[in-house]
Short mmCIF file of C-alpha atoms and ligand atoms in Angstrom, two decimals:
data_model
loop_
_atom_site.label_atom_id
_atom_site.label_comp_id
_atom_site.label_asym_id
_atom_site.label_seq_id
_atom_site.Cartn_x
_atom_site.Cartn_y
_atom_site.Cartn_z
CA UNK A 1 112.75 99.40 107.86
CA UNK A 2 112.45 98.65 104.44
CA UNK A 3 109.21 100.76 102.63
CA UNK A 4 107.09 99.42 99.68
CA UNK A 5 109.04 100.53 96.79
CA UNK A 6 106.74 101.38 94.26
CA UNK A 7 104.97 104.15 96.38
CA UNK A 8 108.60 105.77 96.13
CA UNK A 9 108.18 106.16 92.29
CA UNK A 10 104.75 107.89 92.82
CA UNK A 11 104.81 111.72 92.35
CA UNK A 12 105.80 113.93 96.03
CA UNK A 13 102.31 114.98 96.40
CA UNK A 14 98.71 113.46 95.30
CA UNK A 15 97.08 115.81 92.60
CA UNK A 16 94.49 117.39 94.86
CA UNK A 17 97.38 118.23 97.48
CA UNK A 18 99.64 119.56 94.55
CA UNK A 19 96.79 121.98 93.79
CA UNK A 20 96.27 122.86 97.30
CA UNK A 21 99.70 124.16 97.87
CA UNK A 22 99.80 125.82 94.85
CA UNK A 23 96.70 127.78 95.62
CA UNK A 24 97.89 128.48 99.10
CA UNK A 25 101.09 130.35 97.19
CA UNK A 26 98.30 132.29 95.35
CA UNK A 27 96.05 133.13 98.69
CA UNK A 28 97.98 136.60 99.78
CA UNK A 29 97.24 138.00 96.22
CA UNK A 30 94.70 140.01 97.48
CA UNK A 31 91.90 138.58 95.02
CA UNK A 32 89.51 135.92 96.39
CA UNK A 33 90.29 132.44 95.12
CA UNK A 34 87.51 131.16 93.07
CA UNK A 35 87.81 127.43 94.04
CA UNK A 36 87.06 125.15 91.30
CA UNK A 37 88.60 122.30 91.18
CA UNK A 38 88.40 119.46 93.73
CA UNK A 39 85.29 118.35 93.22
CA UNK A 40 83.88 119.17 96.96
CA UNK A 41 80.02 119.84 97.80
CA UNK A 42 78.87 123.06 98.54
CA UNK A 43 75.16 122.88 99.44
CA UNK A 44 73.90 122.86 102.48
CA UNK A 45 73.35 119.17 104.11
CA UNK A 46 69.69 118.23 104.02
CA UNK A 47 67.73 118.66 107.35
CA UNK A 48 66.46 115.07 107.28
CA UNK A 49 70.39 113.96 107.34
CA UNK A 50 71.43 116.46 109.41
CA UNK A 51 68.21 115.65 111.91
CA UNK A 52 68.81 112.11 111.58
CA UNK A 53 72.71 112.27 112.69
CA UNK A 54 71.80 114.75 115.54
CA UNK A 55 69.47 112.63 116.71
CA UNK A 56 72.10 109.79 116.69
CA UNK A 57 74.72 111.72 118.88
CA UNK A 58 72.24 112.64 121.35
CA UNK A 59 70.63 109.43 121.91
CA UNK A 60 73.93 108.42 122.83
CA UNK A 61 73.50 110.43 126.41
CA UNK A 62 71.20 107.84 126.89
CA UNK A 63 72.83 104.28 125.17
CA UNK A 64 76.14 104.33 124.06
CA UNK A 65 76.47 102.46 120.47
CA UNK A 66 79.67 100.62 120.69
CA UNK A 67 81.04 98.45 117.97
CA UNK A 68 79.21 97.27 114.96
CA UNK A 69 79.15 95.34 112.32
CA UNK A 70 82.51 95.99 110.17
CA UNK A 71 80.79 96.18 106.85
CA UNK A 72 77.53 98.00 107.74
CA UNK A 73 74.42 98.07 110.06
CA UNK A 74 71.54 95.47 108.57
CA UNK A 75 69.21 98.60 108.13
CA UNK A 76 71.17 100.36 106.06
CA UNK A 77 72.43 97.83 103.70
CA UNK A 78 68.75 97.04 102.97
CA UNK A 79 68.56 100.71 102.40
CA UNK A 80 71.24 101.26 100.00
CA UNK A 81 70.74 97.79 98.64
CA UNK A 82 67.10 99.62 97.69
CA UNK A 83 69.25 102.78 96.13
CA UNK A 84 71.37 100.81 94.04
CA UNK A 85 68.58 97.94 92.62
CA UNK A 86 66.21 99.55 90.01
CA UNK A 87 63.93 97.70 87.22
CA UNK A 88 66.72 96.03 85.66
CA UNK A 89 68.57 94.42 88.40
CA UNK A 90 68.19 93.68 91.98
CA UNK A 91 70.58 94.06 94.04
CA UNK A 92 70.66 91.74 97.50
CA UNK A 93 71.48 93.66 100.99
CA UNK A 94 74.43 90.94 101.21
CA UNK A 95 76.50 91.84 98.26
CA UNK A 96 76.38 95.56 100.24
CA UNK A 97 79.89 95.93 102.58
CA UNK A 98 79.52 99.51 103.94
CA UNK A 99 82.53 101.09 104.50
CA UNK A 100 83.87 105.19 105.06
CA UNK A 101 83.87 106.18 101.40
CA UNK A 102 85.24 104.83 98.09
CA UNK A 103 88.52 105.97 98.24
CA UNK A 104 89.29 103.58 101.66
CA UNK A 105 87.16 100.86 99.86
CA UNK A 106 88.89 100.81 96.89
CA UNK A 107 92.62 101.01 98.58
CA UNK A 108 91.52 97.91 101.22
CA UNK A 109 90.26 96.06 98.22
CA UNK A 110 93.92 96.94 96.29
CA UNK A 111 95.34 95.20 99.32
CA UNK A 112 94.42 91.60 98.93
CA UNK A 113 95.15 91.79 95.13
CA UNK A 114 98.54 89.87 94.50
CA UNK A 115 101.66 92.68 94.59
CA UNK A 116 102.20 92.25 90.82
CA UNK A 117 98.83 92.58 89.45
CA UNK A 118 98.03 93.90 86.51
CA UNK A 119 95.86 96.64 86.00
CA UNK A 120 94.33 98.65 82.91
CA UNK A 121 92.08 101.71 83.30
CA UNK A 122 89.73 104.05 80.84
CA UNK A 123 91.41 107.40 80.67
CA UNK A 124 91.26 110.36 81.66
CA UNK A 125 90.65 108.49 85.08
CA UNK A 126 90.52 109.58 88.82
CA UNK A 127 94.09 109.82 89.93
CA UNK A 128 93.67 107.96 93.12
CA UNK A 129 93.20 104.51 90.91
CA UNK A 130 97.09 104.94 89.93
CA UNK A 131 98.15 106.40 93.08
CA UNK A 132 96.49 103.32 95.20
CA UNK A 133 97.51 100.66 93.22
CA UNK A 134 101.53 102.38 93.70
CA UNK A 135 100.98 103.00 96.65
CA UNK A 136 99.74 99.82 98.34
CA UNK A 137 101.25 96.68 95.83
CA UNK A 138 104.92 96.53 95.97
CA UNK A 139 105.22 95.98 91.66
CA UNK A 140 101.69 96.93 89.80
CA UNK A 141 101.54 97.31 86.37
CA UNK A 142 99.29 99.77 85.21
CA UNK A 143 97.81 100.78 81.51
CA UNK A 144 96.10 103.35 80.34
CA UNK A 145 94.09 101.81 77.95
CA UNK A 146 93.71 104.13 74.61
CA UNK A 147 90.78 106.39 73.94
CA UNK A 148 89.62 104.64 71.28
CA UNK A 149 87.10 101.55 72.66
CA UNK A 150 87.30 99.32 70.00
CA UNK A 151 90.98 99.71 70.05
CA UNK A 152 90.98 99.41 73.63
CA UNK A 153 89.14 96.26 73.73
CA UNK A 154 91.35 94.45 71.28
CA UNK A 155 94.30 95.62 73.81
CA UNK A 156 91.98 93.71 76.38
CA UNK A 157 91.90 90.48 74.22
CA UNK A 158 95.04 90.25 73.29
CA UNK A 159 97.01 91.10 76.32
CA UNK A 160 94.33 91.00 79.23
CA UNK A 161 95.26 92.89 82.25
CA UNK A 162 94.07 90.91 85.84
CA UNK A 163 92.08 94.07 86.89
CA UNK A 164 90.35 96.88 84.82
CA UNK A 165 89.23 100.00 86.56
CA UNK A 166 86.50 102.34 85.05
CA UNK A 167 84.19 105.18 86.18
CA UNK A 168 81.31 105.61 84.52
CA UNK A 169 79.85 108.90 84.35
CA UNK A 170 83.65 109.16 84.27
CA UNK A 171 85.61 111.44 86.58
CA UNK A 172 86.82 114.06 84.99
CA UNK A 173 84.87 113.48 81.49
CA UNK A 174 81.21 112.53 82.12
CA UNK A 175 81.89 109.88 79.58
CA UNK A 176 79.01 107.18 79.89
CA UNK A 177 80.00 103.81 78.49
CA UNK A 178 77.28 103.06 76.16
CA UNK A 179 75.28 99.21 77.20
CA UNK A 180 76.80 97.45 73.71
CA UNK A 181 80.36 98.35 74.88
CA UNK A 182 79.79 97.48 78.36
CA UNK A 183 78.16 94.49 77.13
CA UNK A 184 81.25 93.52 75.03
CA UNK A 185 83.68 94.11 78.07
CA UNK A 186 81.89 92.12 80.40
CA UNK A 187 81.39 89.07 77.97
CA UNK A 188 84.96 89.41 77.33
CA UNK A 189 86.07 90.03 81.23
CA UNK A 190 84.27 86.49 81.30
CA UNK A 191 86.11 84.70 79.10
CA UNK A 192 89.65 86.61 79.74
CA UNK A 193 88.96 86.04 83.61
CA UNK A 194 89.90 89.64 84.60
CA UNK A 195 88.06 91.46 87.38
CA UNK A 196 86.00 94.71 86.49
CA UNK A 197 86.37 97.79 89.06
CA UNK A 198 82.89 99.93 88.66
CA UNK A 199 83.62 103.28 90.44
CA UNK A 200 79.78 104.46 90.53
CA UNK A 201 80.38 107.42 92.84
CA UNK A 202 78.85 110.07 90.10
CA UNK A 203 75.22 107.48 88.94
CA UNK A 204 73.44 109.39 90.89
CA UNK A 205 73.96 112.43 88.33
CA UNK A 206 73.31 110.22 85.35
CA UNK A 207 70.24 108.94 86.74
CA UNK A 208 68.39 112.03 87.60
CA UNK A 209 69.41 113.59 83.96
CA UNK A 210 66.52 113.87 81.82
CA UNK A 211 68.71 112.78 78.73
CA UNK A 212 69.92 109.06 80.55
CA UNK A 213 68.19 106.90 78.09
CA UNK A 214 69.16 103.13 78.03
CA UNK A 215 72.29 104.06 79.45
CA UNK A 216 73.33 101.79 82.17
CA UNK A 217 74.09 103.16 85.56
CA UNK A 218 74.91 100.07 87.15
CA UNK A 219 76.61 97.14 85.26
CA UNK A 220 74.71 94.61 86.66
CA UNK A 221 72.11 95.15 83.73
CA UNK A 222 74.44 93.35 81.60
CA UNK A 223 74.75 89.62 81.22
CA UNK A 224 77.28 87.89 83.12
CA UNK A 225 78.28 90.80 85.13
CA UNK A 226 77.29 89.13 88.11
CA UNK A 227 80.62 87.17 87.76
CA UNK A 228 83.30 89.44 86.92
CA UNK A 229 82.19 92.51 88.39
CA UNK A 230 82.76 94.74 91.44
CA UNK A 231 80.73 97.86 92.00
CA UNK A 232 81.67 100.86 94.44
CA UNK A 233 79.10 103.38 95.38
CA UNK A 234 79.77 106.64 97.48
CA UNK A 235 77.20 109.47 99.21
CA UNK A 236 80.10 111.94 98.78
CA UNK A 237 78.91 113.85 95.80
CA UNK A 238 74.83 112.65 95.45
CA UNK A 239 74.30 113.42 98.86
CA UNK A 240 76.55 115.77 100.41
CA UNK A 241 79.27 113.46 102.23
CA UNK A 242 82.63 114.28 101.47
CA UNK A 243 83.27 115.08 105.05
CA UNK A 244 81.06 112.56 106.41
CA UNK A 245 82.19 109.32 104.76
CA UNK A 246 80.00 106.77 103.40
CA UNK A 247 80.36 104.30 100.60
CA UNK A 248 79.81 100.40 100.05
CA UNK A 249 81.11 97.73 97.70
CA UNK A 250 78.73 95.72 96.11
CA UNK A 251 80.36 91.79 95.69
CA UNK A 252 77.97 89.06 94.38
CA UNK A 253 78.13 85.65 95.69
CA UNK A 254 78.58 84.30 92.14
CA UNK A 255 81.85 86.34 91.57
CA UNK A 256 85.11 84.56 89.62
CA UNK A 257 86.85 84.33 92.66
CA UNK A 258 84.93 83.18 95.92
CA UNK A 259 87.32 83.66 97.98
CA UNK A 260 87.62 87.85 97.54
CA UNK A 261 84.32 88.18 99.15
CA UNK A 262 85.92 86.20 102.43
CA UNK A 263 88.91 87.78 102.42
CA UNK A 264 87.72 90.97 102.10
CA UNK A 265 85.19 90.97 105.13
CA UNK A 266 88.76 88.84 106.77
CA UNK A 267 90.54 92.06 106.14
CA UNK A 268 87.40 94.19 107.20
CA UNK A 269 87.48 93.19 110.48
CA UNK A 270 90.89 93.25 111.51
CA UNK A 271 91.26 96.71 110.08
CA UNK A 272 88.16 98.56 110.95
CA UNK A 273 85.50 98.22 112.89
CA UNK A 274 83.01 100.02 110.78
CA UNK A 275 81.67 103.38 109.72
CA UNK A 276 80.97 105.82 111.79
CA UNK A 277 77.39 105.22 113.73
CA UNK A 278 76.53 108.68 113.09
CA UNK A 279 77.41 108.62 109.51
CA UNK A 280 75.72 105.46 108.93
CA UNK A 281 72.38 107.00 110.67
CA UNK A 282 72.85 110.11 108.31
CA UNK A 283 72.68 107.90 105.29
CA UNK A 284 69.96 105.53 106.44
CA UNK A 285 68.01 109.58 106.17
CA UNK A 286 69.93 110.22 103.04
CA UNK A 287 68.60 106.97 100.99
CA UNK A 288 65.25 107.41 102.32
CA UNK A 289 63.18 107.37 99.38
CA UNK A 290 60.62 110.40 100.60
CA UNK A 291 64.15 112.86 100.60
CA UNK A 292 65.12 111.90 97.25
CA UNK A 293 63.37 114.09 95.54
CA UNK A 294 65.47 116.65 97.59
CA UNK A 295 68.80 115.21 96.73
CA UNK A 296 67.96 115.85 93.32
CA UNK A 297 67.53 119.44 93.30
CA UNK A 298 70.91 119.86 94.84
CA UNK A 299 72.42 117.49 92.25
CA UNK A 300 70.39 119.58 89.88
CA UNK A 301 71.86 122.67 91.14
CA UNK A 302 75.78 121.49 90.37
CA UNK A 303 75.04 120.07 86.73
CA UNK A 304 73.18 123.53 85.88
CA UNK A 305 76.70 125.47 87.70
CA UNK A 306 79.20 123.00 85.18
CA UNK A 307 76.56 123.52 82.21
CA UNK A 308 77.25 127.87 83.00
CA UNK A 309 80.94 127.58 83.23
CA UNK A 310 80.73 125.07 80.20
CA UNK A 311 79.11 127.50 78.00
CA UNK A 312 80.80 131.17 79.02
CA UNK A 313 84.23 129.15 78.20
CA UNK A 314 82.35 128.12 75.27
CA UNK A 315 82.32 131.64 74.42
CA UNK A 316 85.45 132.11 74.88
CA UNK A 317 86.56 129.95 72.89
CA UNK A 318 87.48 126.82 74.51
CA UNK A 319 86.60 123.64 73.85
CA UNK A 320 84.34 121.61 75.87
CA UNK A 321 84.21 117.69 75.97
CA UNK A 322 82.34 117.00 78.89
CA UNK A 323 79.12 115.45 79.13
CA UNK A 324 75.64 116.83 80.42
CA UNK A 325 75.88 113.80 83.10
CA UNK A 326 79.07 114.74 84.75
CA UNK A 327 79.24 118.21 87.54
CA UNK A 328 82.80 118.96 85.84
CA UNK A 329 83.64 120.98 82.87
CA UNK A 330 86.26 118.79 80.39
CA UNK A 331 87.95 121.71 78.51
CA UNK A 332 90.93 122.45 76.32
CA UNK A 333 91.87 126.00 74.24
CA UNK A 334 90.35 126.31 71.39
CA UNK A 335 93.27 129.14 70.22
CA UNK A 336 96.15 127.35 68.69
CA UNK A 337 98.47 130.52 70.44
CA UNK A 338 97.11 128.80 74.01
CA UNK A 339 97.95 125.57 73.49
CA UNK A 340 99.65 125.26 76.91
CA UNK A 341 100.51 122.13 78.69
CA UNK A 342 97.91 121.33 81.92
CA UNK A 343 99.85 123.20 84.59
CA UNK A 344 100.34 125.86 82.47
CA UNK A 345 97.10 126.44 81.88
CA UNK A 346 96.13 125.94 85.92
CA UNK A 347 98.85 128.74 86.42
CA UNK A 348 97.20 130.87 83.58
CA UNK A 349 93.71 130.71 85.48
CA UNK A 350 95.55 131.46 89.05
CA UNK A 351 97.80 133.96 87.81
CA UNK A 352 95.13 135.92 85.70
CA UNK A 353 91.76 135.15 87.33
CA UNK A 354 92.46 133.77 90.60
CA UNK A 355 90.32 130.16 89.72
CA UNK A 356 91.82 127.40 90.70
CA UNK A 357 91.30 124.95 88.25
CA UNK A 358 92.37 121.03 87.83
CA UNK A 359 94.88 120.28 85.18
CA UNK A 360 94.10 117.60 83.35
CA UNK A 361 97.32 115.60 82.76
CA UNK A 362 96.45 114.80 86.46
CA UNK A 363 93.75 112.58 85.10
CA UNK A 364 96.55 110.68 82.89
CA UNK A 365 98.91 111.63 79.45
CA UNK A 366 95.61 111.53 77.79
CA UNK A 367 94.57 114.59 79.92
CA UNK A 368 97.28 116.93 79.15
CA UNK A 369 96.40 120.24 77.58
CA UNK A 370 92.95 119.71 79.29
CA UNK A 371 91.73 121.61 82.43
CA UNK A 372 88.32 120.53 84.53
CA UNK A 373 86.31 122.98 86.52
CA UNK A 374 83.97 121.79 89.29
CA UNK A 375 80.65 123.01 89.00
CA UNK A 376 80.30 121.96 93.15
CA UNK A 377 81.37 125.09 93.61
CA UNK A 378 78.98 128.09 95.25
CA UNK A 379 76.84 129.96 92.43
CA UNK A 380 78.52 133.36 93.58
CA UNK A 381 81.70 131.44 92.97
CA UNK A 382 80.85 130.43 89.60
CA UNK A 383 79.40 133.66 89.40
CA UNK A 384 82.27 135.81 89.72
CA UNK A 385 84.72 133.20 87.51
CA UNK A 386 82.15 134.32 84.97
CA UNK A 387 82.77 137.83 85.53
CA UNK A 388 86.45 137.80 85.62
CA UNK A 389 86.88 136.17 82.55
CA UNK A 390 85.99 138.50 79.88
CA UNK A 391 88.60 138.48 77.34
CA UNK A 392 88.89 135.55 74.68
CA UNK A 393 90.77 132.66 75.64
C1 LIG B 401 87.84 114.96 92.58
O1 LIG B 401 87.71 116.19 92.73
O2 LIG B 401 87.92 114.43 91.47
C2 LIG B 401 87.93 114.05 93.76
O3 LIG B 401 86.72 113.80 94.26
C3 LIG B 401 88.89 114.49 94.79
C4 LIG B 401 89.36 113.31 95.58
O4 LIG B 401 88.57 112.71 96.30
O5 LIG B 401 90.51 112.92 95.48
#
């Protein structure tokens, strides 16, 4: 049986499974491994959510929930529909398809793209952008677009790509794309006719920070976005459901290409049947507005961990590049004699301190030399990786 053969050329293992094993090699050491690097939550789960999902199992002694819709109860699309609008744009419950987290979205919307499409994404990006797009098209093409934005918007104009992918607070930076380059991207998306991927799993963070500003956390506050633009949302990291899965794509009826919306809910429903009924009634508790307040705190509680690991490396002597609206520390050495590759530097922080770490050529070429700690780790976690590192880096 012949296999797709462009998820041959991917690497064995996906980052996060690389790192994994590697820390599993570690675990006999003796020394308890700090873990810092997949981004995974830490914090409790809310009562409210954790009430409201309870309460969903149980009533199930009484009326089974069978099927439902494949892209989301009506009640909870209005709900997250309500999350994702603010005073600059409103955002209708139908554009909302609910689905078990971004990752799945994004893949299932990777598989009605044509098998040679072209993509280009912002780096350093989130791995699993490259690793879907090899893994479910049979010959992508995939850039890395270069660091510089003006640069990388004349790359866009002259050779436009049929699909660019961007996170923004960025996974691993925190990088924000200011509204005037946004602006210019989705003007020239328009004219260009390529499709924009928004992967909006980390707003939540920018939103709550103090220092947001006019910076956009959706793009639908820019002009003609409503054409060219495709946003995906997730409760993994705002709200505590890695392990629970929720996310939703937001499609507006006015997109380029009418017929994605259609074929997407086509593929919807002969491929799922819908996220879980106890998930969904966890994050109709989640996006109620009276727990938000809540959510925040614990939000609160990751950025303040990345800002503590941010500065004792600081110290240290590394450099940091992340942003205050991102949970992750962006970091290289600062010492020229520690100028290691990525995996070097992951083995450096296993070997020496037992933290595992993320290298950063995992988020692309542009990452190597880089590491990124997760600040969802547990304070005592963070705690003692401030403790074991004493000795300038
Ligand atoms: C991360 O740590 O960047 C991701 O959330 C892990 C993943 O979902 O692949």
């Amino acid at each position: 049986m012949p296999l797709n053969p462009s998820i041959l050329s991917l690497p064995p293992s996906y980052l996060f499974s690389e790192i994994a094993k590697r820390a599993k090699e570690k675990q006999n050491s003796g020394q308890k491994l700090l873990p810092l690097g997949i981004g995974d939550v830490t914090a409790a789960l809310l009562p409210p959510i954790a009430k409201a999902m309870s309460e969903c199992a149980s009533s199930m002694q009484e009326e089974i929930i069978g099927y439902q819709s494949e892209s989301g109860t009506s009640l909870l699309k209005e709900r997250v529909a309500q999350f994702v609008s603010s005073p600059k744009t409103t955002i209708c419950p139908s554009w909302i398809h609910i689905q078990d987290g971004a990752k799945p979205i994004f893949a299932r919307l990777l598989s009605i793209f044509g098998r040679k499409t072209r993509f280009a994404s912002f780096t350093p990006a989130y791995p699993a952008f490259y690793d879907a797009a090899f893994s479910i098209l049979e010959e992508p093409s995939y850039t890395h677009l270069p660091p510089c934005l003006d640069t990388a918007l004349k790359q866009l104009e002259e050779s436009p790509p049929e699909v660019v992918i961007l996170c923004s607070p960025n996974n691993p930076t925190g990088e924000v794309f200011s509204k005037d380059f946004l602006q210019r991207l989705v003007t020239l998306a328009n004219r260009k006719n390529f499709l924009i991927l928004h992967d909006a799993a980390y707003r939540f963070f920018l939103e709550i920070s103090p220092q947001k500003g006019d910076l956009p956390a959706s793009l639908y506050e820019l002009e003609g976005a409503d054409s060219v633009v495709i946003e995906i949302g997730s409760l993994s990291k705002s709200h505590g459901f890695t392990g629970l899965r929720l996310g939703w794509a937001i499609i507006p009826p006015d997109l380029k290409w009418p017929s994605l919306a259609s074929s997407l809910t086509r593929l919807f429903a002969s491929t799922f049947n819908g996220a879980c009924c106890i998930a969904q009634a966890g994050a109709l508790a989640a996006l109620d507005p009276v727990n938000r307040e809540e959510a925040k705190k614990i939000a609160l509680t990751y950025l303040k961990r990345a800002n503590l690991l941010a500065r004792h490396f600081e110290q240290k002597g590394w450099v940091i590049e992340s942003s205050p609206f991102t949970p992750f520390v962006w970091m290289r050495p600062g010492k020229e004699s520690l100028k290691k590759d990525s995996w070097e530097l992951f083995d450096l922080l296993l070997e020496r301190y037992a933290i595992i770490s993320t290298p950063g050529v995992g988020f692309g070429p542009q990452g190597e030399g880089y590491l990124r700690l997760s600040g969802f780790a547990k304070q005592g976690d963070v705690d003692l990786a401030i403790e074991r590192v004493q000795d300038v880096l």
